[in-house]
PDB file of C-alpha atoms in Angstrom:
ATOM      1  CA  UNK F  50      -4.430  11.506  -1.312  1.00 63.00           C
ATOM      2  CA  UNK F  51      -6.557   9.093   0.738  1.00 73.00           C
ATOM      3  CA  UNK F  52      -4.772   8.581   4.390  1.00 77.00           C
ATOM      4  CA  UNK F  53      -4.967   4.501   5.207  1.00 83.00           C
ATOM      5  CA  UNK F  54      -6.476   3.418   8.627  1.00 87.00           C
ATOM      6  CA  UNK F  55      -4.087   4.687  11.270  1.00 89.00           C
ATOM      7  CA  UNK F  56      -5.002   1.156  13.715  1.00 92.00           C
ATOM      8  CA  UNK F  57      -3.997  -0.808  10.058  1.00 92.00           C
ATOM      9  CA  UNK F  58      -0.984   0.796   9.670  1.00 92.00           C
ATOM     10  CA  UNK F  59      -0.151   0.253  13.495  1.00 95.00           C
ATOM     11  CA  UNK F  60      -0.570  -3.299  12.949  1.00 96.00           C
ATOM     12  CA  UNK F  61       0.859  -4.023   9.932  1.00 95.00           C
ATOM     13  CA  UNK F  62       4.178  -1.685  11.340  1.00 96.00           C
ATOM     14  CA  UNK F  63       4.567  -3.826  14.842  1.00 97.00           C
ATOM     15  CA  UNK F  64       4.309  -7.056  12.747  1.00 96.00           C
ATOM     16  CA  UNK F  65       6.975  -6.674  10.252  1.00 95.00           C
ATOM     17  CA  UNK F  66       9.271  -4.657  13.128  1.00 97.00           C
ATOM     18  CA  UNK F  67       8.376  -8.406  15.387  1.00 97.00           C
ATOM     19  CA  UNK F  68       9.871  -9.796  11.804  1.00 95.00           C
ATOM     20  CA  UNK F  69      12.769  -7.220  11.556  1.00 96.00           C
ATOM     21  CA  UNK F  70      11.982  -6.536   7.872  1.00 92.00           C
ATOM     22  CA  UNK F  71      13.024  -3.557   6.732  1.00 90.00           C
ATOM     23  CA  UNK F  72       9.780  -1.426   5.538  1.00 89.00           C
ATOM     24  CA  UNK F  73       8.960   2.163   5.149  1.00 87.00           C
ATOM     25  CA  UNK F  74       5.930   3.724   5.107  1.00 87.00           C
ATOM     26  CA  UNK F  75       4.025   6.900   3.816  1.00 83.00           C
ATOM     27  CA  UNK F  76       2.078   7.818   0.401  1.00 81.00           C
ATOM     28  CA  UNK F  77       1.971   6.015  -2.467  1.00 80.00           C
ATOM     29  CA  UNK F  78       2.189   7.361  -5.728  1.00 79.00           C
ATOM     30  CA  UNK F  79      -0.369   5.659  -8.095  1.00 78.00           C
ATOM     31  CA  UNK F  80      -0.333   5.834 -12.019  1.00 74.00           C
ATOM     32  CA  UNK F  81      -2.183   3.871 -14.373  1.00 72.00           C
ATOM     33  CA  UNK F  82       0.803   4.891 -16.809  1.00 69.00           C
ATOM     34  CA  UNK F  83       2.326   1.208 -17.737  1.00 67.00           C
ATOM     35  CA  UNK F  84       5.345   3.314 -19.619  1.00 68.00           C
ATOM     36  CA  UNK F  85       5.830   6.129 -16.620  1.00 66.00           C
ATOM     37  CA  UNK F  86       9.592   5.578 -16.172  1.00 66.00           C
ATOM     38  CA  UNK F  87      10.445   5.479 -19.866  1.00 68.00           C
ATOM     39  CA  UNK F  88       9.189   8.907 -20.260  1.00 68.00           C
ATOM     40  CA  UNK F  89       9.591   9.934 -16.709  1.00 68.00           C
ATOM     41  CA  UNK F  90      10.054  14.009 -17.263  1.00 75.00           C
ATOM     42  CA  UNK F  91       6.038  14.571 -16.091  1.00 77.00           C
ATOM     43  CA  UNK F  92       6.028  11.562 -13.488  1.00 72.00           C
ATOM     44  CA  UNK F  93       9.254  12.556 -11.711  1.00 75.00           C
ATOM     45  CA  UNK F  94       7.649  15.769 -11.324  1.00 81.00           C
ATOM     46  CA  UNK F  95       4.245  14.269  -9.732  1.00 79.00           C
ATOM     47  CA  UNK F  96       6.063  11.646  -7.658  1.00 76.00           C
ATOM     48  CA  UNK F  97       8.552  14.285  -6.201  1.00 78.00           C
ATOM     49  CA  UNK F  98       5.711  17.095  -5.360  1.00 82.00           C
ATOM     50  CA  UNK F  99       3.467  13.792  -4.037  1.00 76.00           C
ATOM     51  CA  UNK F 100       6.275  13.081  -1.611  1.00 81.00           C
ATOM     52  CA  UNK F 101       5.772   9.496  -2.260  1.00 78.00           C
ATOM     53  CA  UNK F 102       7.907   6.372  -1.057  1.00 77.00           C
ATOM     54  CA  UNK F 103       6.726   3.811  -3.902  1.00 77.00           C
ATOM     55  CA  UNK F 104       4.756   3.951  -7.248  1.00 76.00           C
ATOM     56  CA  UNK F 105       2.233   1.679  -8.124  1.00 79.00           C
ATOM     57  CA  UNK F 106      -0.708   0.917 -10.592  1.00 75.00           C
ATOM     58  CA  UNK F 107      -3.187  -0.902  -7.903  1.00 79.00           C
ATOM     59  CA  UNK F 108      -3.388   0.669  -4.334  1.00 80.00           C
ATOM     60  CA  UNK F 109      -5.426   3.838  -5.645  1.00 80.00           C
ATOM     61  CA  UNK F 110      -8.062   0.901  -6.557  1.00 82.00           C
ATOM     62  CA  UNK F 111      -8.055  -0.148  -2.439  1.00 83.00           C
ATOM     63  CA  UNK F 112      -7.820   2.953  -1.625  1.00 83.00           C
ATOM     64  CA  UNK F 113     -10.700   4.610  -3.618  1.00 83.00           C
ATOM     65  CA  UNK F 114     -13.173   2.008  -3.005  1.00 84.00           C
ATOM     66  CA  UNK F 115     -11.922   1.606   1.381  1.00 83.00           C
ATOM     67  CA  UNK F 116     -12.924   5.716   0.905  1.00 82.00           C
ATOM     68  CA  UNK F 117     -16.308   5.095  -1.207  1.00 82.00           C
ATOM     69  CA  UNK F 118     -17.855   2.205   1.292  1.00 80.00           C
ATOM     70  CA  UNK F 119     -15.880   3.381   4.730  1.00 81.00           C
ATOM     71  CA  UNK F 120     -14.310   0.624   4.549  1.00 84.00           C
ATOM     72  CA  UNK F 121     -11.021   0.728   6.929  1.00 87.00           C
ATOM     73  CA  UNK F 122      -7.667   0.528   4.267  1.00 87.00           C
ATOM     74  CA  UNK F 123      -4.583   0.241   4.242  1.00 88.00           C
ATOM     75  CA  UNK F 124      -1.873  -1.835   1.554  1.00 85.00           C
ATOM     76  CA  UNK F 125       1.121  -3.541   2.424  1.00 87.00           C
ATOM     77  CA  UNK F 126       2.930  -3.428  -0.861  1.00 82.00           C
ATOM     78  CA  UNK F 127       6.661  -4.912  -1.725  1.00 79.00           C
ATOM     79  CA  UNK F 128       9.341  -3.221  -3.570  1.00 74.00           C
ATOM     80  CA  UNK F 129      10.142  -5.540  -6.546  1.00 68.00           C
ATOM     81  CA  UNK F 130      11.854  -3.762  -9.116  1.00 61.00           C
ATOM     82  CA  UNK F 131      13.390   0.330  -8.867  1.00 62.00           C
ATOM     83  CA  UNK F 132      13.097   1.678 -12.109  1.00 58.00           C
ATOM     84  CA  UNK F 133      14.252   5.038 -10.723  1.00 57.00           C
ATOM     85  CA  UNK F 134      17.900   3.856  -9.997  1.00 58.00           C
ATOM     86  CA  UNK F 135      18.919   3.129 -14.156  1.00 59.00           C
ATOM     87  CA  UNK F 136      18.634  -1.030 -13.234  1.00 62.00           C
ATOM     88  CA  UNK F 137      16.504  -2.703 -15.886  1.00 60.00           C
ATOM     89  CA  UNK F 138      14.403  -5.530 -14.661  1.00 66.00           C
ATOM     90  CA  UNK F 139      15.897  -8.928 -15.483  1.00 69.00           C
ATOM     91  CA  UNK F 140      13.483 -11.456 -15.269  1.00 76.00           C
ATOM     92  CA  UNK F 141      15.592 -14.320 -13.573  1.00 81.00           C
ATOM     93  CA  UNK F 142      16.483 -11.928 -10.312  1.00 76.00           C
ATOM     94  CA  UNK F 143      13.069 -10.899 -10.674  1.00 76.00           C
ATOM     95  CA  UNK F 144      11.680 -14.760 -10.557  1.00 82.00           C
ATOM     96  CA  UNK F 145      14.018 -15.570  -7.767  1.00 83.00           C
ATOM     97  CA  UNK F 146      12.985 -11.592  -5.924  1.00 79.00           C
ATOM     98  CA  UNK F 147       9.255 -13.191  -6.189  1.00 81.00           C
ATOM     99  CA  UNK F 148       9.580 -16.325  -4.776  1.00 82.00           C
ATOM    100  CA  UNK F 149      12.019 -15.461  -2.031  1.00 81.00           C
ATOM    101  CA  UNK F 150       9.353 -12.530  -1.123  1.00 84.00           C
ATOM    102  CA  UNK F 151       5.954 -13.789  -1.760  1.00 86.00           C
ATOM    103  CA  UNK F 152       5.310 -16.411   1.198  1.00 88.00           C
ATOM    104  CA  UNK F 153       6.832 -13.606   3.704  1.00 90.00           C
ATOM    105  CA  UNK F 154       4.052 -11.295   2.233  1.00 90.00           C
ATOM    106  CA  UNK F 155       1.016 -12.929   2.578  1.00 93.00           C
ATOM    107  CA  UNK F 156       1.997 -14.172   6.183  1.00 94.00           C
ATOM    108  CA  UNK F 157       2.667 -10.769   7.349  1.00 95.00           C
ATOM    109  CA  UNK F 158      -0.713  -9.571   6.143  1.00 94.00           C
ATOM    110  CA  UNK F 159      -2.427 -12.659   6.816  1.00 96.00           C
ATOM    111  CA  UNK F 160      -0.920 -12.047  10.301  1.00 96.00           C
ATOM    112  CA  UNK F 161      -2.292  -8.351  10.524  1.00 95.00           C
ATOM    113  CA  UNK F 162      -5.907  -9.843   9.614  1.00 94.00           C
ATOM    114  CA  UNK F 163      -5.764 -11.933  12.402  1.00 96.00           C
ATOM    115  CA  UNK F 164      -4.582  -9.683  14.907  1.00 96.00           C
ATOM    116  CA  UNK F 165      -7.261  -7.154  13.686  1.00 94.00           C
ATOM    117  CA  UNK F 166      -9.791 -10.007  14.082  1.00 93.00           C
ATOM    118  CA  UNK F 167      -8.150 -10.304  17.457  1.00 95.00           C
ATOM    119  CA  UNK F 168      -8.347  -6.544  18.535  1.00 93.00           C
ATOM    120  CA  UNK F 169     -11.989  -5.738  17.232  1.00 90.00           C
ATOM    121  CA  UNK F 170     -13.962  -9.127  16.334  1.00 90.00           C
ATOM    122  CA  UNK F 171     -17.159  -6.734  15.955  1.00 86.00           C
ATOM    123  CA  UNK F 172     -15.035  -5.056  13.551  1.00 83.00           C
ATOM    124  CA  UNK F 173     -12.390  -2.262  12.971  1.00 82.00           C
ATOM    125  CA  UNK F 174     -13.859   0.665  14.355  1.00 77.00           C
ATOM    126  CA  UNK F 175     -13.555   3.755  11.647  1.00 70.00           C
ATOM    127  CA  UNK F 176     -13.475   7.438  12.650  1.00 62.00           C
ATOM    128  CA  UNK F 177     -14.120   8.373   9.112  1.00 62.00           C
ATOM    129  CA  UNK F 178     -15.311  12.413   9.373  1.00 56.00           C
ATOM    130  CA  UNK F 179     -17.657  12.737   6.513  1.00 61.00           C
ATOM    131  CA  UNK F 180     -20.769  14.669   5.581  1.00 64.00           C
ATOM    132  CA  UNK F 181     -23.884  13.680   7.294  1.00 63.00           C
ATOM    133  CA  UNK F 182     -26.391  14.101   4.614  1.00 67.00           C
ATOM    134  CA  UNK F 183     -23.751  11.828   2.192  1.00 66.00           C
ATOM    135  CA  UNK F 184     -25.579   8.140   1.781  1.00 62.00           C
ATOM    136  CA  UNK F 185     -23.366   5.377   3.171  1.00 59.00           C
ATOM    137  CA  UNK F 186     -23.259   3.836   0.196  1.00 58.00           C
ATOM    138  CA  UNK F 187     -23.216   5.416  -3.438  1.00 52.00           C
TER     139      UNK F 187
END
């Protein structure tokens, strides 16, 4: 697993607590498996050794490429569907989940980017322990 930016995660935790939205927050497990939960005998068994608190299919992409470049990463990801508890995915709650949700999203990161713009306006500073011979980019 690739840890996000402790200083991200600070910010992006004392911004939704100032909203009082409920959030948790740890590893994500990432799969580029589109069918995962209808065969879900190998995947359970990945997700529950991961420890995770969500699945996905795009945060490994952040992630990697934060890692690659030392680029400072974190994601702030919603919980729109939870395949896990037997409830199919109707796509009118699902509409209505998506609208209600989406505004609230992008303000709370936009939010975080500001404060971070706020706290280091040189930019955030990264404590990223690395070889020394590795190139800085490549």
């Amino acid at each position: 697993p690739i840890v996000s930016n402790f200083q991200l995660n600070q910010i992006l935790h004392d911004e939704l607590s100032r909203r009082r939205l409920p959030f948790r927050m740890g590893t994500v497990f990432t799969t580029s498996n589109r069918n995962w939960e209808f065969n879900q005998a190998q995947p359970l068994e990945q997700i529950s050794a991961s420890r995770a608190v969500a699945t996905d299919m795009e945060s490994a992409t952040i992630a990697a490429n934060g890692f690659r470049y030392r680029v400072p990463s974190a994601t702030l990801l919603v919980v729109s569907d939870k395949p896990l508890h037997g409830q199919p995915k109707l796509e009118g709650p699902a509409k209505e989940f998506y609208e209600a949700s989406k505004r609230q999203h992008v303000e709370v990161a936009i939010s975080a980017v500001n404060e971070v713009n706020q706290r280091w306006p040189g930019g955030l500073p990264s404590a990223d322990l690395r070889s020394t011979d590795e190139p800085l980019i490549g």
